Short mmCIF file of C-alpha atoms in Angstrom, two decimals:
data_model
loop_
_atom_site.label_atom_id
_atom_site.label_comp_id
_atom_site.label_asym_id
_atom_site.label_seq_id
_atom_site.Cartn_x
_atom_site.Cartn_y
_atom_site.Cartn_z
CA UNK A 1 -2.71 35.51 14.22
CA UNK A 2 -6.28 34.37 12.75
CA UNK A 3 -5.85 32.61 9.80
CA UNK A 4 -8.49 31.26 6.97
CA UNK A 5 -7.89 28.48 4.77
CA UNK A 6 -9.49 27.88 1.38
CA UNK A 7 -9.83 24.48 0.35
CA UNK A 8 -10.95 20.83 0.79
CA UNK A 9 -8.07 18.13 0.57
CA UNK A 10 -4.71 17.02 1.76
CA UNK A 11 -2.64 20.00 0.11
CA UNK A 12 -4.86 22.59 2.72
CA UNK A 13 -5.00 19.64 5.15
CA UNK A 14 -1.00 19.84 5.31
CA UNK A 15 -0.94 23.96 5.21
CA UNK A 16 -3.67 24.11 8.39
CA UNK A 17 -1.50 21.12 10.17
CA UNK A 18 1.25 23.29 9.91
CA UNK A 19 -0.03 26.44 10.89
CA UNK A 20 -0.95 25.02 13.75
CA UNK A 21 2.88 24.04 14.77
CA UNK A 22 2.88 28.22 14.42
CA UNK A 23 2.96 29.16 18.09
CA UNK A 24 2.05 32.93 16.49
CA UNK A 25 -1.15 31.24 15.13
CA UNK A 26 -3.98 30.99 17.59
CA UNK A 27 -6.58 30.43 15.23
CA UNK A 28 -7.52 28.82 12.05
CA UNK A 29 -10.47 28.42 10.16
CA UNK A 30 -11.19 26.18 6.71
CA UNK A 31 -13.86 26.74 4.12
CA UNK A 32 -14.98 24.16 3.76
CA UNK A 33 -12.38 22.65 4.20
CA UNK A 34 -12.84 18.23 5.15
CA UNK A 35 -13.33 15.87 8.40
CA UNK A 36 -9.67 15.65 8.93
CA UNK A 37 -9.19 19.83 8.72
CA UNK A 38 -11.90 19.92 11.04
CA UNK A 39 -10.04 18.19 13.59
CA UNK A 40 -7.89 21.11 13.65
CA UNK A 41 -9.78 24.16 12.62
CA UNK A 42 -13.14 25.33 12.21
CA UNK A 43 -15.17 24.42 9.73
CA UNK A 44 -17.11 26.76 7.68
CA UNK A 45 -20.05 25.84 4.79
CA UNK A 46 -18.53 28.42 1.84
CA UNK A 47 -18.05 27.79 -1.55
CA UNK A 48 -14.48 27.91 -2.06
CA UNK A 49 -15.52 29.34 -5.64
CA UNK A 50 -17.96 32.19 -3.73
CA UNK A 51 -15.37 34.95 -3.93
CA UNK A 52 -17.67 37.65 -2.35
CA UNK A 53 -18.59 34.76 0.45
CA UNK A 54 -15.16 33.86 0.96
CA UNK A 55 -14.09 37.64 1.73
CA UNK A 56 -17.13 37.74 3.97
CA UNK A 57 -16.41 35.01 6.02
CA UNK A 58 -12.78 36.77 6.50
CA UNK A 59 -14.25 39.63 7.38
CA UNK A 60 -16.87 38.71 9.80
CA UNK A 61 -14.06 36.52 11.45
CA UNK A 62 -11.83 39.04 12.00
CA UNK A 63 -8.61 37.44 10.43
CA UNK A 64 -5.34 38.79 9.46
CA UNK A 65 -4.71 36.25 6.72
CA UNK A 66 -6.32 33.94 4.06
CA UNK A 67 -4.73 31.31 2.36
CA UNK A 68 -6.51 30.01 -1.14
CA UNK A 69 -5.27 26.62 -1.73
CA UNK A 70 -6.76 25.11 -4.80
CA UNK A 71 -6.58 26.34 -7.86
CA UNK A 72 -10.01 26.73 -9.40
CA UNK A 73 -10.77 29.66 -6.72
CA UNK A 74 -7.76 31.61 -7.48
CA UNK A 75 -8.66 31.61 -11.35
CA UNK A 76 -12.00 32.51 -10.42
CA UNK A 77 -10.81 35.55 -9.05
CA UNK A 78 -11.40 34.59 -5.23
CA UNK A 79 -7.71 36.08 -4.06
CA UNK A 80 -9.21 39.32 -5.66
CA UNK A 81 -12.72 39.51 -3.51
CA UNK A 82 -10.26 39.01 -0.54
CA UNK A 83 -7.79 42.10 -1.61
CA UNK A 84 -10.38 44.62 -2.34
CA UNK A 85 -11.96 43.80 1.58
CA UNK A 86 -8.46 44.58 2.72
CA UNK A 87 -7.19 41.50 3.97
CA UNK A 88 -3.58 40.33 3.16
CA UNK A 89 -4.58 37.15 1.26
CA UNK A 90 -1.49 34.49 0.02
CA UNK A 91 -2.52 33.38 -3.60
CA UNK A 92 -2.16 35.21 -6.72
CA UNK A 93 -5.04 37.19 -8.92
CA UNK A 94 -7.56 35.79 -11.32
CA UNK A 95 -5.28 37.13 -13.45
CA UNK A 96 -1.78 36.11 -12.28
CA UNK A 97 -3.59 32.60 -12.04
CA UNK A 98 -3.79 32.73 -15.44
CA UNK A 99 -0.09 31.05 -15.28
CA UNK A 100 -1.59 27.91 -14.49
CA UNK A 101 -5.34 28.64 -16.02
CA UNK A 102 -4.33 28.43 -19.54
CA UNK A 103 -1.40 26.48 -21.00
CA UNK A 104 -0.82 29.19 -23.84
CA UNK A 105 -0.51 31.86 -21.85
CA UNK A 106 1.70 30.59 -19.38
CA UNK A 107 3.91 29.80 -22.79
CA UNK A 108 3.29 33.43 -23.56
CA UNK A 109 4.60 34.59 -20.73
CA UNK A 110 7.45 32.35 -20.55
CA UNK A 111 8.80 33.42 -24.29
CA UNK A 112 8.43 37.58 -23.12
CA UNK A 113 10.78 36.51 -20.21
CA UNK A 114 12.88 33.99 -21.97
CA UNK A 115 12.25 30.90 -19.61
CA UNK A 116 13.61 27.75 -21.20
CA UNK A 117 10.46 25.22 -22.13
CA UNK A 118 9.74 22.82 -24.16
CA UNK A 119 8.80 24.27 -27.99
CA UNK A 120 4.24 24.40 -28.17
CA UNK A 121 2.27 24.84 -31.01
CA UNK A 122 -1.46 26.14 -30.00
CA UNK A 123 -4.35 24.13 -31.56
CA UNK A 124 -7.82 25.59 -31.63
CA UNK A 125 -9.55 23.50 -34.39
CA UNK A 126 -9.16 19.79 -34.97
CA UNK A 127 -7.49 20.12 -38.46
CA UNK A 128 -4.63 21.62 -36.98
CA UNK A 129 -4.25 18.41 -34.51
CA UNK A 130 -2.45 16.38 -37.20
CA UNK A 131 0.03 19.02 -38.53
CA UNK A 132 0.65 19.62 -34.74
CA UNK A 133 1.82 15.97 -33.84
CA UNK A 134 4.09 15.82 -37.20
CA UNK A 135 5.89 18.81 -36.21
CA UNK A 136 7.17 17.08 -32.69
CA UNK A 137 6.62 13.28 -33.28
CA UNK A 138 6.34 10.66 -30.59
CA UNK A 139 6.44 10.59 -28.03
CA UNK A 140 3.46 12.95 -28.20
CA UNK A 141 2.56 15.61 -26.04
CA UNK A 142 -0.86 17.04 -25.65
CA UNK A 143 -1.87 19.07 -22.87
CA UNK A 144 -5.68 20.49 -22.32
CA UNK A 145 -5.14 24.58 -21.76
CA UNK A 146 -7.55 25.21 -19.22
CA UNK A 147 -7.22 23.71 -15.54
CA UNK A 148 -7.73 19.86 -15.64
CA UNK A 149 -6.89 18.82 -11.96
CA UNK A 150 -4.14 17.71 -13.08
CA UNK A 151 -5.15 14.95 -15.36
CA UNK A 152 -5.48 17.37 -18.61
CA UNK A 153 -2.02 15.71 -19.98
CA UNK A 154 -1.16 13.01 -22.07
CA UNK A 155 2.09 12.00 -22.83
CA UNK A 156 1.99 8.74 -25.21
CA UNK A 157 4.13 7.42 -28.61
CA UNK A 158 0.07 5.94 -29.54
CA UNK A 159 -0.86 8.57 -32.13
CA UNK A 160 -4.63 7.82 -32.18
CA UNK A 161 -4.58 8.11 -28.35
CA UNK A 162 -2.66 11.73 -28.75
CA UNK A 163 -5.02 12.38 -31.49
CA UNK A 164 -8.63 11.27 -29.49
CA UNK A 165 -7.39 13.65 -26.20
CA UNK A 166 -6.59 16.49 -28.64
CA UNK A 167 -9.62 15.42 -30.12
CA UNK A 168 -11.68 15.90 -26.94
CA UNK A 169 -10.33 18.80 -25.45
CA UNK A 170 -11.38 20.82 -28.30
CA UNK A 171 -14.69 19.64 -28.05
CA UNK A 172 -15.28 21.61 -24.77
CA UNK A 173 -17.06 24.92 -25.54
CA UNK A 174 -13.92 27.22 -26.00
CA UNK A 175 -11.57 24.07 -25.81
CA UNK A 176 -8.14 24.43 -26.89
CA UNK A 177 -4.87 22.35 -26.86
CA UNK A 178 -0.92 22.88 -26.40
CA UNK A 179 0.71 20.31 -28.15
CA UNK A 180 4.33 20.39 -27.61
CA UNK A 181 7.85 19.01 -27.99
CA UNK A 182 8.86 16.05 -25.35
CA UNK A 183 11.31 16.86 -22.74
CA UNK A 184 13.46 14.03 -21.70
CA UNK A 185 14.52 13.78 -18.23
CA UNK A 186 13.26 13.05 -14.38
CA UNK A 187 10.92 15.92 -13.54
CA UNK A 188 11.53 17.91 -10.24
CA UNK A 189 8.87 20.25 -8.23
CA UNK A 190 10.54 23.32 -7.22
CA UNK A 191 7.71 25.78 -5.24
CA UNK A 192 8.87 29.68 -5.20
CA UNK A 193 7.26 31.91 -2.88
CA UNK A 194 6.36 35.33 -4.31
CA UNK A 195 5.58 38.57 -3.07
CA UNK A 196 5.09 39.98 -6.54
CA UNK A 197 8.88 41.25 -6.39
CA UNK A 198 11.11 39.31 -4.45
CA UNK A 199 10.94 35.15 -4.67
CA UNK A 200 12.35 32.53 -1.65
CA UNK A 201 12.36 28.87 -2.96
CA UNK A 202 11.11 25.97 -0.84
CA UNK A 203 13.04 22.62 -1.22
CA UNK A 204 12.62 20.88 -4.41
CA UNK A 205 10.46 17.37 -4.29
CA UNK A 206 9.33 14.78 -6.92
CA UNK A 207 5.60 13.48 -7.24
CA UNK A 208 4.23 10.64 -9.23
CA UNK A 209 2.08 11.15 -11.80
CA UNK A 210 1.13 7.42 -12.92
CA UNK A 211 -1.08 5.37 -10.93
CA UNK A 212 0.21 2.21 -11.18
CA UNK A 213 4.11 0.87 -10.04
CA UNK A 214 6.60 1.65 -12.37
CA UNK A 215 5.39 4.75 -13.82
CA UNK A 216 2.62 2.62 -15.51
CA UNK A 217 -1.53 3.63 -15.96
CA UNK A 218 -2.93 6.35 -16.59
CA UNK A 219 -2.00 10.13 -15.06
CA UNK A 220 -3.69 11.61 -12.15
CA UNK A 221 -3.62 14.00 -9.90
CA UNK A 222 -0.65 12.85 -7.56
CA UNK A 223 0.15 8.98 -6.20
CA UNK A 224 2.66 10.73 -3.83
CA UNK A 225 5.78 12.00 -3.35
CA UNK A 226 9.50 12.96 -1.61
CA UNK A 227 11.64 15.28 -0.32
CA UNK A 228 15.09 15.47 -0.55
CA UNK A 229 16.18 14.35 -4.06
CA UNK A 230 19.78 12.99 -3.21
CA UNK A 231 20.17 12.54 -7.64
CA UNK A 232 19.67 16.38 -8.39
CA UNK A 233 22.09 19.10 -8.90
CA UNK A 234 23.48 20.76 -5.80
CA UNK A 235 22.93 24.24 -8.13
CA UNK A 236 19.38 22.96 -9.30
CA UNK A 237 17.53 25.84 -6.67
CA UNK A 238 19.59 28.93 -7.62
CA UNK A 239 19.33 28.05 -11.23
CA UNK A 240 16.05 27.53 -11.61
CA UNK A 241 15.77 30.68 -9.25
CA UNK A 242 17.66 32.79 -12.13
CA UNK A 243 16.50 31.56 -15.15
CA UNK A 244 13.18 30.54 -14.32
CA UNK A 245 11.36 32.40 -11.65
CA UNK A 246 12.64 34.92 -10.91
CA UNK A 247 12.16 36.48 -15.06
CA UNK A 248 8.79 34.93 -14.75
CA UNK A 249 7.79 37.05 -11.92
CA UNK A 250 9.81 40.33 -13.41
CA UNK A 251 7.48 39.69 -16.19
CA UNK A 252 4.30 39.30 -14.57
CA UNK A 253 5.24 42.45 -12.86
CA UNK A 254 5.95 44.53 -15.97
CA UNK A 255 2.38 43.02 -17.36
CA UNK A 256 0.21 44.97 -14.59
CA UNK A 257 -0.50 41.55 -13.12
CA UNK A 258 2.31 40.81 -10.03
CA UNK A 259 2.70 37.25 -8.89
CA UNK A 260 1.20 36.85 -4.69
CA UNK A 261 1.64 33.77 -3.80
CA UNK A 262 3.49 29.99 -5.13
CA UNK A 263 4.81 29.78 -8.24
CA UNK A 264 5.05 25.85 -8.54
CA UNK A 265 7.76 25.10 -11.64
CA UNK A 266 7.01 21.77 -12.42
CA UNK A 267 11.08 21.08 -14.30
CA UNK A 268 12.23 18.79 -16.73
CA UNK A 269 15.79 18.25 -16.06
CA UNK A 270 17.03 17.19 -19.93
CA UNK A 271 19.95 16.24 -21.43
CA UNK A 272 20.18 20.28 -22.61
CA UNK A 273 19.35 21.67 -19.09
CA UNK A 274 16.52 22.35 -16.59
CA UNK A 275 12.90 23.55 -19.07
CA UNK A 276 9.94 24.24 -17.24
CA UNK A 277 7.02 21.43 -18.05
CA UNK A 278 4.42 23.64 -16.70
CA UNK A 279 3.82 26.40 -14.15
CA UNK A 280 0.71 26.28 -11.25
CA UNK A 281 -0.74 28.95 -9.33
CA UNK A 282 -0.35 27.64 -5.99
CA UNK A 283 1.21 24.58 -3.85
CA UNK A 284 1.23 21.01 -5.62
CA UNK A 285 -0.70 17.85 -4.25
CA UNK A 286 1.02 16.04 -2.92
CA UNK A 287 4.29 17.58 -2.86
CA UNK A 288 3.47 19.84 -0.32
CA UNK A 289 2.73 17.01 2.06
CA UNK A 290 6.63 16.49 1.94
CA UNK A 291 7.76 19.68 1.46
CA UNK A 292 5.52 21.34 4.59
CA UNK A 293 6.84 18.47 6.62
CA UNK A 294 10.55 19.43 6.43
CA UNK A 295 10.24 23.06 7.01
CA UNK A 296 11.42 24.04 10.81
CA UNK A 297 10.42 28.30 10.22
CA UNK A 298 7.05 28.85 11.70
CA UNK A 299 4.61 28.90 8.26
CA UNK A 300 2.66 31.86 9.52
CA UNK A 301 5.09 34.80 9.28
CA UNK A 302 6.12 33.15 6.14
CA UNK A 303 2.76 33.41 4.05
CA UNK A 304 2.36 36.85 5.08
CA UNK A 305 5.44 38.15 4.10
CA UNK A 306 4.46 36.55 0.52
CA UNK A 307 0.85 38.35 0.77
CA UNK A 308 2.29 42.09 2.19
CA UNK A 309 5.37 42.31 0.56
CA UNK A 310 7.87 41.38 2.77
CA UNK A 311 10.03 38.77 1.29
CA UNK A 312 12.66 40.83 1.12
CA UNK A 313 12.95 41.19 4.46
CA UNK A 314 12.52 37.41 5.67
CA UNK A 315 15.19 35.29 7.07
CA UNK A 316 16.67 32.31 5.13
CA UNK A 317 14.11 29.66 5.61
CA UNK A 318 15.23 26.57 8.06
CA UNK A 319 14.71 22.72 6.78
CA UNK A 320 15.55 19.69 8.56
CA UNK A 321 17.82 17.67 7.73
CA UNK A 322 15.25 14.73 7.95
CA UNK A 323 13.66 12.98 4.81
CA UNK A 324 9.84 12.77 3.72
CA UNK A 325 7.72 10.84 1.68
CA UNK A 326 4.10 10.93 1.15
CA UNK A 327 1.78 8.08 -0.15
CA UNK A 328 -1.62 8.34 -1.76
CA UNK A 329 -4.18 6.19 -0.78
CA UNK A 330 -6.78 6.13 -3.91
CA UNK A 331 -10.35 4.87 -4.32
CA UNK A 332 -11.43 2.09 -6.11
CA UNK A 333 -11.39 2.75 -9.62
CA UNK A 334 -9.13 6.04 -9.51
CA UNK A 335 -8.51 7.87 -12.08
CA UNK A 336 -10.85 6.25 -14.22
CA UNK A 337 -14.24 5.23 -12.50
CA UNK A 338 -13.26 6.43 -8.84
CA UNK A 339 -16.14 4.76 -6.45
CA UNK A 340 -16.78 6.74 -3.50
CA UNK A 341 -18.57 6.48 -0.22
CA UNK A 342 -16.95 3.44 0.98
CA UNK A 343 -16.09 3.13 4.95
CA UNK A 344 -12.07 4.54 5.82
CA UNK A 345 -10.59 2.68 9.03
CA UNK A 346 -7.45 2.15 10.81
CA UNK A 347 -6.54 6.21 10.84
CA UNK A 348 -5.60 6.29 14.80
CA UNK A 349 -3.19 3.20 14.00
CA UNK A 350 -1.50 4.67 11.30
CA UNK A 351 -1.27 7.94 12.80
CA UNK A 352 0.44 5.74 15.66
CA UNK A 353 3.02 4.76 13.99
CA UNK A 354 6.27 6.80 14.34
CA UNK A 355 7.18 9.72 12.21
CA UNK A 356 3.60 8.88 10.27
CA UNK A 357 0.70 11.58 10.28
CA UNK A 358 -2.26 11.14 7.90
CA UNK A 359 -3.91 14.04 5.94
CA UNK A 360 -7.55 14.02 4.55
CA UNK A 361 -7.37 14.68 0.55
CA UNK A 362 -10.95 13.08 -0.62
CA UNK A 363 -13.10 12.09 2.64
CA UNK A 364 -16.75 13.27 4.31
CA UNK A 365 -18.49 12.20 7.44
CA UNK A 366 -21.61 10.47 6.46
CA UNK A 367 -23.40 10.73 10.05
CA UNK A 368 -20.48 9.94 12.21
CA UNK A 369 -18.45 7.49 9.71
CA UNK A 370 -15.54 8.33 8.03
CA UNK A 371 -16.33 7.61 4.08
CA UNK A 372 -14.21 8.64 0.93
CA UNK A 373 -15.32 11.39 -0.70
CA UNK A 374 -12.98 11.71 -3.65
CA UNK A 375 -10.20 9.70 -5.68
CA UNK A 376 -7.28 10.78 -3.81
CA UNK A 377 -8.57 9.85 -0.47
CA UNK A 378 -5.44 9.94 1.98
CA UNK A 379 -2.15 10.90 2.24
CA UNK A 380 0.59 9.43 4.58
CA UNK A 381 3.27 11.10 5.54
CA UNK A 382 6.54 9.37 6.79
CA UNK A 383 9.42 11.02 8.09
CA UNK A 384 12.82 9.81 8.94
CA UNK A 385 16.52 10.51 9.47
CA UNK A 386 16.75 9.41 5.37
CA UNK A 387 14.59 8.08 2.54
CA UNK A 388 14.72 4.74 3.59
CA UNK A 389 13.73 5.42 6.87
CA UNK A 390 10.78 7.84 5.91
CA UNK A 391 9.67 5.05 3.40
CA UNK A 392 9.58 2.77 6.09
CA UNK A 393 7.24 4.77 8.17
CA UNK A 394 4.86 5.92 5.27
CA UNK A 395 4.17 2.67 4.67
CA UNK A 396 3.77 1.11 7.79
CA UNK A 397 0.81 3.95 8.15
CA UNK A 398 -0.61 2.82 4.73
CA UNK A 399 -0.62 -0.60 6.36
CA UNK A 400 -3.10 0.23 8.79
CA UNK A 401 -5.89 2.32 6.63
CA UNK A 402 -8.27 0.23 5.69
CA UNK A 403 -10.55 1.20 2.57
CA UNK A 404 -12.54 -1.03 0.74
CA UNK A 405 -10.76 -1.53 -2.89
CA UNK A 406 -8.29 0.95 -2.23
CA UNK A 407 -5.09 1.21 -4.16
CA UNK A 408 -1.77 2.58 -4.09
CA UNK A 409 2.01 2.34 -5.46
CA UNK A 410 4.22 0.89 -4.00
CA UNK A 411 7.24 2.03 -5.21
CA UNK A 412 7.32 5.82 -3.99
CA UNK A 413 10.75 6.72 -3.17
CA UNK A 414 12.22 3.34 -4.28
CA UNK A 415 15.01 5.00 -6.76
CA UNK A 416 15.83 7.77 -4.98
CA UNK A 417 16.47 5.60 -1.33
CA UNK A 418 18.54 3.03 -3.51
CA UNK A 419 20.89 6.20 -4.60
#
């Protein structure tokens, strides 16, 4: 199988890696993808955001499959260019995108199918922001509703701080704000693969959010993650399968607009049961750095099943039994004033370590040198017989990478290897 990959950091970097485990896979191409992808596919100069140039490429490569990673392409509609020039492509519609696209509708959705979530109230104008905050209190909530890379969220008991992001968002031309109820809790990843009909879950992980140890600084996009969690439910899959995704895909269905692709349920597991935080369009960053590196089935077969409609028909996926846990090696300055273009070293001596392999997220080649490119700029990947182990060996490979003001936590997978 020929396979073309949409994208440009560690989230596509992990997907190529592992479709080229795929003995059925003999070749894959990125666009336009980064240096590290390109040590494993070809690289092609597309915009990711080009729909009509994406489908072309496709086409004029001759492959069975494309995969759209990110998701600003899918709500631009790039899944649809590759449909309508008949290729099987894994990622939902512009439309179906809209789950993660806008906040409100993805609330929309979820009351039609009766998903639990926390309780929103839509703001469009700043003199609803204060009535909005009174009617949940701290701590507050307040969540940009287009796509925000992940960093459109705050979550504070500061009222002015609540008030100035609310404040901001709406000053975007056609800005608009969800401000909802807090959900107590740990929060668990859980990605479902859909074919539009039929779901199969992938194993559940937990990222990190904050940039700093302890769940302290500001959000961003991902400081990394793990896979197992030893702490949740042994029933948490099959019942966020049956009250979560599998109505939200029923519904999507009934709406003209079926679900191709990942549904990621970012859950809240609160003292009154699992809630859905949010929904995305397509596989998290950096869970599936963790979650990719547990899964034994070839990935080929399984993405195409998702993009033709033959979930139903798959075998129960395989997992090892082996722990992961992925670390995120930022720039200087990340999330706030992220510096870039600074030399990145020490890669082969990482990657040297056991049970360690490094994926690009944020890095270029600036005439033969290896330079970040982004805020994220790396993420290593340990694994190991358990959580301790796979700590062990993430951060012996984050031991080696040198980047000039470079930070990142060090407490990934403390908790959870203490359980």
């Amino acid at each position: 199988m020929k396979i073309l990959v949409v994208g440009t950091g560690a989230r596509e970097h992990a997907i190529v890696r592992a479709l080229r485990l795929d003995p059925s896979v003999t070749e894959v191409h990125a666009a336009p993808g980064n240096p590290g992808i390109g040590e494993l596919a070809t690289l092609h100069a597309v915009d990711q955001l080009d729909g009509a140039a994406v489908a072309g490429l496709a086409r004029d490569l001759g492959v069975e499959l494309v995969v759209v990673g990110p998701e600003a392409p899918l709500v631009a509609g790039v899944a649809d260019a590759v449909r309508a020039a008949g290729i099987a492509v894994f990622g939902p519609s512009g439309q179906a995108a809209r789950l993660e696209g806008s906040k409100a509708f993805a609330k929309e959705v979820m009351a039609e199918a009766g998903v639990p979530t926390a309780a929103p109230r839509l703001v469009t104008s700043q003199d609803q922001i204060d009535d909005a905050l009174d009617a949940f209190g701290a701590p507050y909530v307040v969540k940009e509703d287009g796509l925000a890379a992940g960093k459109g969220v705050v979550v504070t008991d500061d009222r002015p701080t609540a008030y100035e992001h609310a404040r901001a968002c709406l000053a975007k031309e056609g800005g608009a704000v969800v401000v909802e109820e807090y959900l107590d809790g740990p929060e668990v990843s859980l990605f479902v693969l859909s074919d539009g009909t039929d779901v199969v879950p992938l194993v559940p992980a937990q990222d990190f959010k904050r940039a700093h140890d302890g769940d302290e600084g500001p959000n961003t996009g991902g400081m990394g993650a793990y896979s197992p969690l030893p702490w949740a439910p042994a029933d948490l899959v099959e019942e966020v399968l049956e009250t979560v995704a599998r109505p939200t895909v029923a519904a999507m269905a009934r709406r003209g607009t079926p679900f191709v692709g990942v549904l990621y349920c970012g859950l809240a597991l609160t003292s009154r049961g699992v809630r859905v935080v949010e929904f995305n369009a397509r596989f998290g960053d950096p869970e599936t750095q963790v979650v990719l590196a547990r899964l034994r089935t070839p990935l080929a077969g399984v993405l195409l099943a998702a993009a033709t409609g033959g979930l139903g028909a798959l075998a129960p996926l395989e997992w090892s039994d082996d722990a992961a846990v992925t670390v995120v090696v930022a720039s200087a300055g990340y999330p706030v004033d992220t510096r870039v273009g600074d030399p990145i070293g020490g890669l082969a001596a990482a990657a040297a370590e056991p049970g360690v392999h490094v994926l690009h997220a944020g890095t270029a080649d600036d005439g033969g040198v290896l330079v970040s490119a982004g805020g994220r700029v790396l993420s290593v990947v340990g694994v190991g017989p358990d959580l301790s182990a796979a700590r062990a060996a993430a951060y012996a490979g984050v031991g080696h990478v040198a980047l000039p003001g470079s930070h990142h936590r060090s407490d990934i997978a403390l908790r959870a290897a203490q359980h």
